[in-house]
PDB file of C-alpha atoms in Angstrom:
ATOM      1  CA  MET A   1      -9.154  27.358  53.233  1.00 35.00           C
ATOM      2  CA  ALA A   2      -8.659  26.085  50.809  1.00 38.00           C
ATOM      3  CA  SER A   3      -9.871  25.966  47.287  1.00 38.00           C
ATOM      4  CA  SER A   4     -11.383  23.302  45.838  1.00 38.00           C
ATOM      5  CA  SER A   5      -8.675  22.670  42.947  1.00 38.00           C
ATOM      6  CA  SER A   6      -5.960  21.876  44.732  1.00 40.00           C
ATOM      7  CA  SER A   7      -8.150  18.526  46.232  1.00 40.00           C
ATOM      8  CA  ALA A   8      -8.528  17.891  42.509  1.00 42.00           C
ATOM      9  CA  PRO A   9      -7.172  14.850  41.608  1.00 47.00           C
ATOM     10  CA  ILE A  10      -3.555  15.046  39.861  1.00 59.00           C
ATOM     11  CA  ARG A  11      -3.731  14.544  35.742  1.00 70.00           C
ATOM     12  CA  TRP A  12      -0.403  13.563  34.763  1.00 87.00           C
ATOM     13  CA  LYS A  13       0.771  13.843  30.964  1.00 91.00           C
ATOM     14  CA  TYR A  14       3.056  10.663  31.319  1.00 93.00           C
ATOM     15  CA  ASP A  15       2.162   7.983  33.697  1.00 92.00           C
ATOM     16  CA  VAL A  16       6.157   7.707  33.804  1.00 95.00           C
ATOM     17  CA  PHE A  17       9.355   9.133  32.269  1.00 96.00           C
ATOM     18  CA  VAL A  18      12.568   7.153  32.042  1.00 95.00           C
ATOM     19  CA  SER A  19      15.960   8.567  32.400  1.00 95.00           C
ATOM     20  CA  PHE A  20      18.861   6.880  31.101  1.00 94.00           C
ATOM     21  CA  ARG A  21      22.030   6.548  28.343  1.00 93.00           C
ATOM     22  CA  GLY A  22      20.851   5.979  25.573  1.00 90.00           C
ATOM     23  CA  GLU A  23      24.176   4.919  23.267  1.00 90.00           C
ATOM     24  CA  ASP A  24      24.249   1.267  26.099  1.00 90.00           C
ATOM     25  CA  ILE A  25      20.579   1.126  26.432  1.00 89.00           C
ATOM     26  CA  ARG A  26      18.756   2.061  23.953  1.00 82.00           C
ATOM     27  CA  LYS A  27      18.990  -0.448  21.522  1.00 81.00           C
ATOM     28  CA  SER A  28      17.911  -3.448  22.987  1.00 81.00           C
ATOM     29  CA  PHE A  29      16.844  -3.110  26.754  1.00 88.00           C
ATOM     30  CA  MET A  30      14.812   0.069  26.590  1.00 90.00           C
ATOM     31  CA  ASP A  31      13.124  -1.389  23.340  1.00 90.00           C
ATOM     32  CA  HIS A  32      11.807  -3.941  25.066  1.00 89.00           C
ATOM     33  CA  LEU A  33      10.967  -2.170  28.430  1.00 91.00           C
ATOM     34  CA  PHE A  34       8.963   0.422  25.967  1.00 92.00           C
ATOM     35  CA  LYS A  35       7.304  -2.096  24.397  1.00 87.00           C
ATOM     36  CA  ASP A  36       6.135  -4.133  26.885  1.00 86.00           C
ATOM     37  CA  PHE A  37       4.475   0.022  28.101  1.00 89.00           C
ATOM     38  CA  HIS A  38       2.945  -0.126  25.382  1.00 83.00           C
ATOM     39  CA  GLN A  39       1.115  -3.513  25.567  1.00 76.00           C
ATOM     40  CA  LYS A  40       0.287  -2.371  28.203  1.00 79.00           C
ATOM     41  CA  GLY A  41      -1.797   0.406  27.738  1.00 79.00           C
ATOM     42  CA  ILE A  42       0.909   3.201  29.768  1.00 87.00           C
ATOM     43  CA  ARG A  43       1.885   6.484  28.959  1.00 89.00           C
ATOM     44  CA  ALA A  44       5.618   6.353  28.135  1.00 93.00           C
ATOM     45  CA  PHE A  45       7.633   9.490  27.306  1.00 93.00           C
ATOM     46  CA  ARG A  46       9.920   9.249  25.399  1.00 85.00           C
ATOM     47  CA  ASP A  47      12.663  11.739  23.684  1.00 75.00           C
ATOM     48  CA  ASP A  48      13.236  10.691  20.731  1.00 62.00           C
ATOM     49  CA  ASN A  49       9.310  10.209  19.507  1.00 53.00           C
ATOM     50  CA  ASN A  50       7.902  12.923  21.982  1.00 52.00           C
ATOM     51  CA  LEU A  51       9.717  16.506  21.211  1.00 55.00           C
ATOM     52  CA  PRO A  52       9.094  18.904  18.605  1.00 54.00           C
ATOM     53  CA  ARG A  53      12.015  19.367  16.726  1.00 48.00           C
ATOM     54  CA  GLY A  54      13.401  22.865  16.797  1.00 47.00           C
ATOM     55  CA  GLU A  55      12.744  23.506  20.482  1.00 44.00           C
ATOM     56  CA  GLU A  56      14.830  23.744  23.446  1.00 48.00           C
ATOM     57  CA  ILE A  57      15.656  20.347  24.140  1.00 56.00           C
ATOM     58  CA  SER A  58      16.227  20.814  27.596  1.00 73.00           C
ATOM     59  CA  HIS A  59      12.605  22.416  28.401  1.00 84.00           C
ATOM     60  CA  GLN A  60      11.074  19.840  26.759  1.00 85.00           C
ATOM     61  CA  LEU A  61      12.954  17.244  28.885  1.00 89.00           C
ATOM     62  CA  TYR A  62      12.086  18.790  32.420  1.00 91.00           C
ATOM     63  CA  LYS A  63       8.340  19.798  31.804  1.00 92.00           C
ATOM     64  CA  ALA A  64       7.863  15.859  30.850  1.00 93.00           C
ATOM     65  CA  ILE A  65       9.147  15.134  33.543  1.00 95.00           C
ATOM     66  CA  GLU A  66       7.677  17.352  35.428  1.00 94.00           C
ATOM     67  CA  GLU A  67       4.384  15.712  34.821  1.00 94.00           C
ATOM     68  CA  SER A  68       5.422  11.594  34.520  1.00 95.00           C
ATOM     69  CA  ARG A  69       4.094  10.000  38.014  1.00 93.00           C
ATOM     70  CA  ILE A  70       7.098   8.109  38.609  1.00 94.00           C
ATOM     71  CA  LEU A  71      10.430   8.564  37.629  1.00 96.00           C
ATOM     72  CA  ILE A  72      12.821   6.255  35.780  1.00 95.00           C
ATOM     73  CA  VAL A  73      16.866   5.425  36.743  1.00 95.00           C
ATOM     74  CA  ILE A  74      18.854   3.809  34.810  1.00 94.00           C
ATOM     75  CA  PHE A  75      22.052   4.372  35.929  1.00 95.00           C
ATOM     76  CA  SER A  76      24.578   2.508  33.359  1.00 94.00           C
ATOM     77  CA  LYS A  77      28.908   1.732  33.313  1.00 94.00           C
ATOM     78  CA  GLY A  78      27.364   5.521  31.277  1.00 95.00           C
ATOM     79  CA  TYR A  79      25.168   6.692  33.287  1.00 96.00           C
ATOM     80  CA  ALA A  80      27.423   9.237  34.801  1.00 96.00           C
ATOM     81  CA  SER A  81      29.313  10.720  30.749  1.00 94.00           C
ATOM     82  CA  SER A  82      26.344  11.917  29.698  1.00 93.00           C
ATOM     83  CA  SER A  83      25.849  15.722  31.238  1.00 92.00           C
ATOM     84  CA  TRP A  84      21.995  15.537  29.959  1.00 90.00           C
ATOM     85  CA  CYS A  85      21.221  11.764  31.950  1.00 93.00           C
ATOM     86  CA  LEU A  86      23.079  14.179  34.910  1.00 95.00           C
ATOM     87  CA  ARG A  87      20.942  16.815  34.563  1.00 93.00           C
ATOM     88  CA  GLU A  88      18.380  14.767  34.569  1.00 94.00           C
ATOM     89  CA  LEU A  89      18.513  13.371  37.458  1.00 96.00           C
ATOM     90  CA  VAL A  90      19.126  16.474  39.185  1.00 96.00           C
ATOM     91  CA  LYS A  91      15.441  17.531  38.389  1.00 96.00           C
ATOM     92  CA  ILE A  92      14.231  14.194  38.713  1.00 96.00           C
ATOM     93  CA  LEU A  93      15.244  14.088  43.010  1.00 96.00           C
ATOM     94  CA  GLU A  94      13.929  17.855  43.303  1.00 95.00           C
ATOM     95  CA  CYS A  95      10.445  17.147  41.739  1.00 95.00           C
ATOM     96  CA  LYS A  96      10.848  13.872  43.998  1.00 94.00           C
ATOM     97  CA  LYS A  97      10.629  16.520  46.733  1.00 93.00           C
ATOM     98  CA  LEU A  98       7.746  17.922  46.416  1.00 90.00           C
ATOM     99  CA  GLU A  99       4.254  16.771  48.358  1.00 83.00           C
ATOM    100  CA  ASN A 100       1.789  18.437  45.778  1.00 81.00           C
ATOM    101  CA  PRO A 101       2.121  16.216  42.880  1.00 82.00           C
ATOM    102  CA  LYS A 102       4.225  13.409  44.079  1.00 88.00           C
ATOM    103  CA  HIS A 103       6.229  11.288  42.700  1.00 93.00           C
ATOM    104  CA  GLU A 104       8.079   8.335  43.307  1.00 91.00           C
ATOM    105  CA  VAL A 105      11.132   6.999  41.586  1.00 94.00           C
ATOM    106  CA  ARG A 106      12.828   3.838  41.359  1.00 92.00           C
ATOM    107  CA  ILE A 107      16.441   2.780  40.247  1.00 93.00           C
ATOM    108  CA  ILE A 108      17.576   0.818  38.435  1.00 92.00           C
ATOM    109  CA  PHE A 109      21.250  -0.384  38.649  1.00 91.00           C
ATOM    110  CA  TYR A 110      22.285  -1.844  35.146  1.00 90.00           C
ATOM    111  CA  ASP A 111      25.329  -4.194  34.798  1.00 88.00           C
ATOM    112  CA  VAL A 112      26.394  -1.564  37.332  1.00 91.00           C
ATOM    113  CA  LYS A 113      26.925  -1.737  41.252  1.00 91.00           C
ATOM    114  CA  PRO A 114      25.439   0.654  42.804  1.00 91.00           C
ATOM    115  CA  ASP A 115      28.838   2.049  45.007  1.00 93.00           C
ATOM    116  CA  VAL A 116      29.911   2.685  41.563  1.00 94.00           C
ATOM    117  CA  VAL A 117      28.028   5.601  41.690  1.00 95.00           C
ATOM    118  CA  ARG A 118      27.357   6.266  44.967  1.00 94.00           C
ATOM    119  CA  LYS A 119      30.468   6.827  45.759  1.00 95.00           C
ATOM    120  CA  GLN A 120      31.425   7.284  42.361  1.00 96.00           C
ATOM    121  CA  LYS A 121      33.881   4.881  40.874  1.00 95.00           C
ATOM    122  CA  GLY A 122      35.538   3.052  38.377  1.00 95.00           C
ATOM    123  CA  SER A 123      33.706   4.923  34.829  1.00 95.00           C
ATOM    124  CA  TYR A 124      31.996   6.984  37.250  1.00 97.00           C
ATOM    125  CA  ALA A 125      35.438   8.444  38.094  1.00 96.00           C
ATOM    126  CA  LYS A 126      36.575   8.823  34.647  1.00 95.00           C
ATOM    127  CA  ALA A 127      32.973  10.914  33.831  1.00 95.00           C
ATOM    128  CA  PHE A 128      34.055  12.991  36.424  1.00 95.00           C
ATOM    129  CA  ALA A 129      37.144  14.039  34.939  1.00 94.00           C
ATOM    130  CA  GLU A 130      36.172  15.647  32.192  1.00 93.00           C
ATOM    131  CA  HIS A 131      33.298  17.028  33.952  1.00 94.00           C
ATOM    132  CA  GLU A 132      35.622  19.079  35.908  1.00 91.00           C
ATOM    133  CA  VAL A 133      37.474  20.398  33.023  1.00 91.00           C
ATOM    134  CA  LEU A 134      33.552  21.330  30.716  1.00 84.00           C
ATOM    135  CA  ASN A 135      30.878  20.990  33.652  1.00 82.00           C
ATOM    136  CA  GLY A 136      33.007  22.762  36.802  1.00 82.00           C
ATOM    137  CA  ALA A 137      30.058  24.332  37.705  1.00 88.00           C
ATOM    138  CA  GLU A 138      27.631  21.502  37.869  1.00 92.00           C
ATOM    139  CA  VAL A 139      29.836  18.504  39.476  1.00 94.00           C
ATOM    140  CA  VAL A 140      29.198  19.146  42.833  1.00 94.00           C
ATOM    141  CA  GLU A 141      25.610  18.978  41.922  1.00 96.00           C
ATOM    142  CA  TRP A 142      25.881  16.244  40.219  1.00 96.00           C
ATOM    143  CA  LYS A 143      28.114  13.477  42.298  1.00 96.00           C
ATOM    144  CA  LYS A 144      25.455  14.883  45.229  1.00 96.00           C
ATOM    145  CA  ALA A 145      22.649  13.778  43.072  1.00 96.00           C
ATOM    146  CA  LEU A 146      24.687  10.253  42.160  1.00 96.00           C
ATOM    147  CA  SER A 147      24.767   9.870  46.309  1.00 96.00           C
ATOM    148  CA  VAL A 148      21.540  10.683  46.937  1.00 96.00           C
ATOM    149  CA  ALA A 149      19.851   8.518  44.601  1.00 95.00           C
ATOM    150  CA  ALA A 150      21.904   5.468  44.761  1.00 93.00           C
ATOM    151  CA  ASP A 151      20.454   5.055  48.306  1.00 90.00           C
ATOM    152  CA  LEU A 152      16.388   4.635  47.273  1.00 89.00           C
ATOM    153  CA  SER A 153      14.348   2.248  46.977  1.00 72.00           C
ATOM    154  CA  GLU A 154      15.872   0.211  43.805  1.00 72.00           C
ATOM    155  CA  TRP A 155      14.460  -2.559  41.328  1.00 73.00           C
ATOM    156  CA  ASP A 156      16.650  -5.831  41.090  1.00 59.00           C
ATOM    157  CA  LEU A 157      17.659  -6.439  37.055  1.00 59.00           C
ATOM    158  CA  TYR A 158      16.554 -10.581  36.145  1.00 49.00           C
ATOM    159  CA  GLU A 159      16.233  -9.754  32.190  1.00 48.00           C
ATOM    160  CA  SER A 160      13.529 -12.675  31.320  1.00 46.00           C
ATOM    161  CA  LYS A 161      10.844 -11.863  34.221  1.00 63.00           C
ATOM    162  CA  PHE A 162      12.091  -8.007  35.183  1.00 80.00           C
ATOM    163  CA  ILE A 163      10.754  -5.701  32.236  1.00 84.00           C
ATOM    164  CA  ASP A 164       7.384  -7.426  33.576  1.00 80.00           C
ATOM    165  CA  SER A 165       7.375  -6.358  36.982  1.00 82.00           C
ATOM    166  CA  ILE A 166       8.558  -3.151  37.067  1.00 87.00           C
ATOM    167  CA  THR A 167       4.575  -3.111  33.841  1.00 85.00           C
ATOM    168  CA  LYS A 168       3.380  -5.035  36.826  1.00 80.00           C
ATOM    169  CA  GLU A 169       4.280  -2.447  39.176  1.00 83.00           C
ATOM    170  CA  ILE A 170       3.767   0.843  37.400  1.00 87.00           C
ATOM    171  CA  LEU A 171      -0.159   0.180  37.182  1.00 81.00           C
ATOM    172  CA  ARG A 172      -0.127  -0.595  40.397  1.00 77.00           C
ATOM    173  CA  ILE A 173       1.077   2.490  41.393  1.00 80.00           C
ATOM    174  CA  THR A 174      -0.716   4.441  38.821  1.00 79.00           C
ATOM    175  CA  ARG A 175      -4.395   2.882  39.114  1.00 65.00           C
ATOM    176  CA  HIS A 176      -5.079   2.419  35.526  1.00 65.00           C
ATOM    177  CA  SER A 177      -8.802   1.015  35.464  1.00 68.00           C
ATOM    178  CA  PRO A 178      -9.597  -0.054  31.276  1.00 74.00           C
ATOM    179  CA  LEU A 179     -13.117  -0.206  32.047  1.00 82.00           C
ATOM    180  CA  PRO A 180     -14.898   1.906  34.845  1.00 77.00           C
ATOM    181  CA  VAL A 181     -16.326   1.347  36.766  1.00 77.00           C
ATOM    182  CA  ASN A 182     -18.475   3.140  39.928  1.00 70.00           C
ATOM    183  CA  GLU A 183     -15.707   4.585  42.454  1.00 60.00           C
ATOM    184  CA  ASN A 184     -17.901   4.050  45.037  1.00 61.00           C
ATOM    185  CA  LEU A 185     -18.326   0.571  44.450  1.00 66.00           C
ATOM    186  CA  VAL A 186     -17.331  -0.955  48.087  1.00 69.00           C
ATOM    187  CA  GLY A 187     -16.568  -5.042  48.502  1.00 69.00           C
ATOM    188  CA  VAL A 188     -15.114  -5.739  44.975  1.00 69.00           C
ATOM    189  CA  ASP A 189     -11.101  -6.559  47.585  1.00 67.00           C
ATOM    190  CA  VAL A 190     -13.332  -8.776  49.947  1.00 75.00           C
ATOM    191  CA  ARG A 191     -14.990 -10.884  47.345  1.00 72.00           C
ATOM    192  CA  VAL A 192     -11.824 -11.658  45.148  1.00 68.00           C
ATOM    193  CA  ASN A 193     -10.916 -12.890  47.591  1.00 71.00           C
ATOM    194  CA  ASN A 194     -13.065 -14.582  48.282  1.00 78.00           C
ATOM    195  CA  MET A 195     -13.333 -16.489  44.960  1.00 78.00           C
ATOM    196  CA  LYS A 196      -9.618 -16.882  45.462  1.00 80.00           C
ATOM    197  CA  LEU A 197      -8.625 -15.635  42.025  1.00 82.00           C
ATOM    198  CA  LEU A 198      -5.130 -14.821  42.218  1.00 80.00           C
ATOM    199  CA  GLN A 199      -4.531 -18.685  42.692  1.00 84.00           C
ATOM    200  CA  PHE A 200      -4.730 -18.902  38.741  1.00 84.00           C
ATOM    201  CA  VAL A 201      -1.875 -16.894  38.564  1.00 82.00           C
ATOM    202  CA  GLY A 202       0.425 -18.115  36.989  1.00 80.00           C
ATOM    203  CA  SER A 203      -1.424 -21.706  35.875  1.00 85.00           C
ATOM    204  CA  SER A 204      -0.672 -23.320  32.752  1.00 84.00           C
ATOM    205  CA  GLU A 205      -3.359 -24.616  32.604  1.00 88.00           C
ATOM    206  CA  VAL A 206      -7.264 -23.401  32.079  1.00 88.00           C
ATOM    207  CA  HIS A 207      -9.255 -21.679  34.062  1.00 89.00           C
ATOM    208  CA  MET A 208     -13.653 -20.905  34.103  1.00 89.00           C
ATOM    209  CA  VAL A 209     -15.216 -19.058  36.319  1.00 88.00           C
ATOM    210  CA  GLY A 210     -18.463 -18.202  35.995  1.00 87.00           C
ATOM    211  CA  ILE A 211     -20.924 -15.434  37.653  1.00 87.00           C
ATOM    212  CA  CYS A 212     -24.295 -16.173  37.969  1.00 86.00           C
ATOM    213  CA  GLY A 213     -27.677 -14.079  39.126  1.00 82.00           C
ATOM    214  CA  VAL A 214     -30.714 -12.482  37.874  1.00 83.00           C
ATOM    215  CA  SER A 215     -31.025  -9.647  35.309  1.00 82.00           C
ATOM    216  CA  GLY A 216     -30.604  -5.884  37.509  1.00 78.00           C
ATOM    217  CA  VAL A 217     -27.619  -7.238  40.218  1.00 79.00           C
ATOM    218  CA  GLY A 218     -25.386  -5.424  39.522  1.00 81.00           C
ATOM    219  CA  LYS A 219     -23.029  -8.397  37.338  1.00 86.00           C
ATOM    220  CA  THR A 220     -21.995  -7.310  35.013  1.00 88.00           C
ATOM    221  CA  THR A 221     -20.677  -4.142  37.298  1.00 86.00           C
ATOM    222  CA  LEU A 222     -18.868  -6.812  38.726  1.00 86.00           C
ATOM    223  CA  ALA A 223     -16.305  -8.419  35.703  1.00 89.00           C
ATOM    224  CA  LYS A 224     -15.539  -5.192  35.508  1.00 89.00           C
ATOM    225  CA  ALA A 225     -13.834  -4.308  38.782  1.00 85.00           C
ATOM    226  CA  ILE A 226     -12.481  -7.405  38.967  1.00 86.00           C
ATOM    227  CA  TYR A 227     -10.889  -8.066  35.414  1.00 88.00           C
ATOM    228  CA  ASN A 228      -9.489  -4.642  36.606  1.00 84.00           C
ATOM    229  CA  LEU A 229      -7.425  -5.368  39.267  1.00 81.00           C
ATOM    230  CA  MET A 230      -6.571  -8.776  38.056  1.00 85.00           C
ATOM    231  CA  TYR A 231      -5.194  -8.174  34.230  1.00 84.00           C
ATOM    232  CA  ILE A 232      -1.639  -6.542  34.916  1.00 81.00           C
ATOM    233  CA  HIS A 233      -0.872 -10.122  36.099  1.00 82.00           C
ATOM    234  CA  PHE A 234      -1.111 -11.966  32.423  1.00 84.00           C
ATOM    235  CA  GLU A 235       0.147 -11.211  28.513  1.00 80.00           C
ATOM    236  CA  GLY A 236      -2.639 -10.032  27.237  1.00 84.00           C
ATOM    237  CA  SER A 237      -5.932  -9.219  28.496  1.00 88.00           C
ATOM    238  CA  CYS A 238      -9.946  -8.829  27.023  1.00 91.00           C
ATOM    239  CA  PHE A 239     -13.451  -8.218  28.133  1.00 92.00           C
ATOM    240  CA  CYS A 240     -16.307  -8.712  24.959  1.00 91.00           C
ATOM    241  CA  GLU A 241     -19.269  -7.202  26.220  1.00 90.00           C
ATOM    242  CA  ASP A 242     -22.736  -7.691  26.473  1.00 89.00           C
ATOM    243  CA  ILE A 243     -22.169 -10.173  23.832  1.00 88.00           C
ATOM    244  CA  HIS A 244     -25.324 -12.096  23.228  1.00 84.00           C
ATOM    245  CA  ARG A 245     -26.879  -9.593  22.075  1.00 86.00           C
ATOM    246  CA  VAL A 246     -23.490  -8.355  20.500  1.00 86.00           C
ATOM    247  CA  SER A 247     -23.074 -11.759  18.277  1.00 85.00           C
ATOM    248  CA  GLU A 248     -26.993 -11.805  17.327  1.00 86.00           C
ATOM    249  CA  ARG A 249     -26.177  -8.078  15.188  1.00 88.00           C
ATOM    250  CA  GLN A 250     -22.703  -9.321  13.974  1.00 89.00           C
ATOM    251  CA  GLY A 251     -21.747 -12.100  14.551  1.00 89.00           C
ATOM    252  CA  LEU A 252     -18.689 -13.637  16.832  1.00 89.00           C
ATOM    253  CA  THR A 253     -16.283 -12.826  14.412  1.00 91.00           C
ATOM    254  CA  HIS A 254     -16.807  -9.426  15.794  1.00 90.00           C
ATOM    255  CA  PHE A 255     -15.262 -10.658  19.056  1.00 90.00           C
ATOM    256  CA  GLN A 256     -13.094 -13.029  17.985  1.00 91.00           C
ATOM    257  CA  LYS A 257     -11.477  -9.275  16.014  1.00 91.00           C
ATOM    258  CA  GLN A 258     -11.621  -8.024  19.479  1.00 90.00           C
ATOM    259  CA  LEU A 259      -9.861 -10.264  21.056  1.00 90.00           C
ATOM    260  CA  ILE A 260      -7.119 -10.542  19.083  1.00 89.00           C
ATOM    261  CA  THR A 261      -6.472  -6.125  19.213  1.00 88.00           C
ATOM    262  CA  ASP A 262      -7.031  -6.340  22.663  1.00 86.00           C
ATOM    263  CA  VAL A 263      -4.396  -9.369  23.070  1.00 85.00           C
ATOM    264  CA  THR A 264      -2.099  -8.872  20.579  1.00 81.00           C
ATOM    265  CA  LYS A 265      -2.378  -4.727  19.729  1.00 75.00           C
ATOM    266  CA  THR A 266      -2.074  -6.031  16.451  1.00 74.00           C
ATOM    267  CA  LYS A 267      -4.673  -2.717  14.792  1.00 73.00           C
ATOM    268  CA  ARG A 268      -6.587  -4.814  10.888  1.00 77.00           C
ATOM    269  CA  VAL A 269      -7.509  -8.669  11.903  1.00 82.00           C
ATOM    270  CA  GLU A 270      -9.212  -9.763   9.359  1.00 86.00           C
ATOM    271  CA  ILE A 271     -11.470 -12.709   9.389  1.00 89.00           C
ATOM    272  CA  SER A 272     -13.819 -13.801   7.838  1.00 90.00           C
ATOM    273  CA  SER A 273     -15.482 -17.091   9.332  1.00 93.00           C
ATOM    274  CA  VAL A 274     -16.450 -18.849  13.421  1.00 92.00           C
ATOM    275  CA  SER A 275     -13.642 -21.577  11.913  1.00 94.00           C
ATOM    276  CA  GLN A 276     -10.415 -19.117  10.538  1.00 94.00           C
ATOM    277  CA  GLY A 277     -11.305 -17.419  14.137  1.00 92.00           C
ATOM    278  CA  ILE A 278     -10.185 -19.771  15.978  1.00 93.00           C
ATOM    279  CA  ALA A 279      -7.572 -21.064  13.623  1.00 93.00           C
ATOM    280  CA  THR A 280      -6.152 -17.828  14.411  1.00 91.00           C
ATOM    281  CA  ILE A 281      -6.412 -16.758  17.993  1.00 91.00           C
ATOM    282  CA  GLU A 282      -4.364 -20.048  18.036  1.00 90.00           C
ATOM    283  CA  ARG A 283      -1.246 -19.106  16.179  1.00 89.00           C
ATOM    284  CA  MET A 284      -0.971 -15.909  17.453  1.00 87.00           C
ATOM    285  CA  MET A 285      -2.537 -16.862  21.725  1.00 86.00           C
ATOM    286  CA  LEU A 286      -0.148 -19.556  21.932  1.00 83.00           C
ATOM    287  CA  SER A 287       1.593 -20.017  25.205  1.00 80.00           C
ATOM    288  CA  LYS A 288       0.033 -16.897  26.463  1.00 83.00           C
ATOM    289  CA  SER A 289      -1.074 -16.578  29.614  1.00 87.00           C
ATOM    290  CA  ILE A 290      -4.556 -14.392  28.775  1.00 91.00           C
ATOM    291  CA  LEU A 291      -6.892 -13.412  30.526  1.00 91.00           C
ATOM    292  CA  LEU A 292     -10.555 -13.107  28.819  1.00 93.00           C
ATOM    293  CA  VAL A 293     -14.036 -12.115  29.812  1.00 93.00           C
ATOM    294  CA  LEU A 294     -17.796 -13.077  28.485  1.00 92.00           C
ATOM    295  CA  ASP A 295     -20.498 -10.905  29.805  1.00 91.00           C
ATOM    296  CA  ASP A 296     -23.648 -11.899  29.458  1.00 87.00           C
ATOM    297  CA  VAL A 297     -23.531 -15.086  27.817  1.00 83.00           C
ATOM    298  CA  ASP A 298     -25.990 -16.872  27.131  1.00 74.00           C
ATOM    299  CA  LEU A 299     -25.447 -20.276  28.760  1.00 66.00           C
ATOM    300  CA  ARG A 300     -29.008 -22.005  27.182  1.00 59.00           C
ATOM    301  CA  VAL A 301     -27.173 -21.095  23.390  1.00 49.00           C
TER     302      VAL A 301
END
């Protein structure tokens, strides 16, 4: 009989680990990608921030790979010239074979053709000519890893929209739920479909949907569940809970500050009046697609 711990959910330390050659894309694509991870609340391992000083870098990288739910490999022109990248790739493919815990692996080709990676041509052939001299014992394993990885499921790279599609896929896989909702809640997907909320995704217009009913029927719970399902489709989101009660005690500026903080990830916002808050919101959120849920609004006011 299997122990109860074997069926317990895996607690990943990181949502995603990205294997890439820093000299190729760190100051361009990767900076934008990690910024988006941070804004969406995705826990990403980043070697220049997460590695303790003085510790063996290989051990820490391997451990980070093991503790990450999603493993992304970004093949660039110079990827194969880095022995560290190739060792990361071997480790990633080892983790992919595991059933418990189960890792998801995704491949991105950044300014390099899959066939160049698969058959080690062009810049990859040049890199391996040097590896034959310096790291001969590992070359066969590295070549096999590249061939295998090049045939895995890949993400197409279209710069402007690509980063957003990556983060949405990661959120879908990891099933981030920013708001706590009863796990046994059923029928939410059906209700969302009936409300046809997905028709609003990508729209440039302002849409409002109301959930009405007597006290205690679960309006807030339903609103939270819908928020958890929908927020990944927007550039920013905010759930303002118990507006009627909290506004009486702290005023509407409290919710304005919450909205600005949640959407823009600004740590500190100073607002002295509701009018100033409106102006600040307009200035900071112009042209953004935002999901805003206002809970317990008193329609009699």
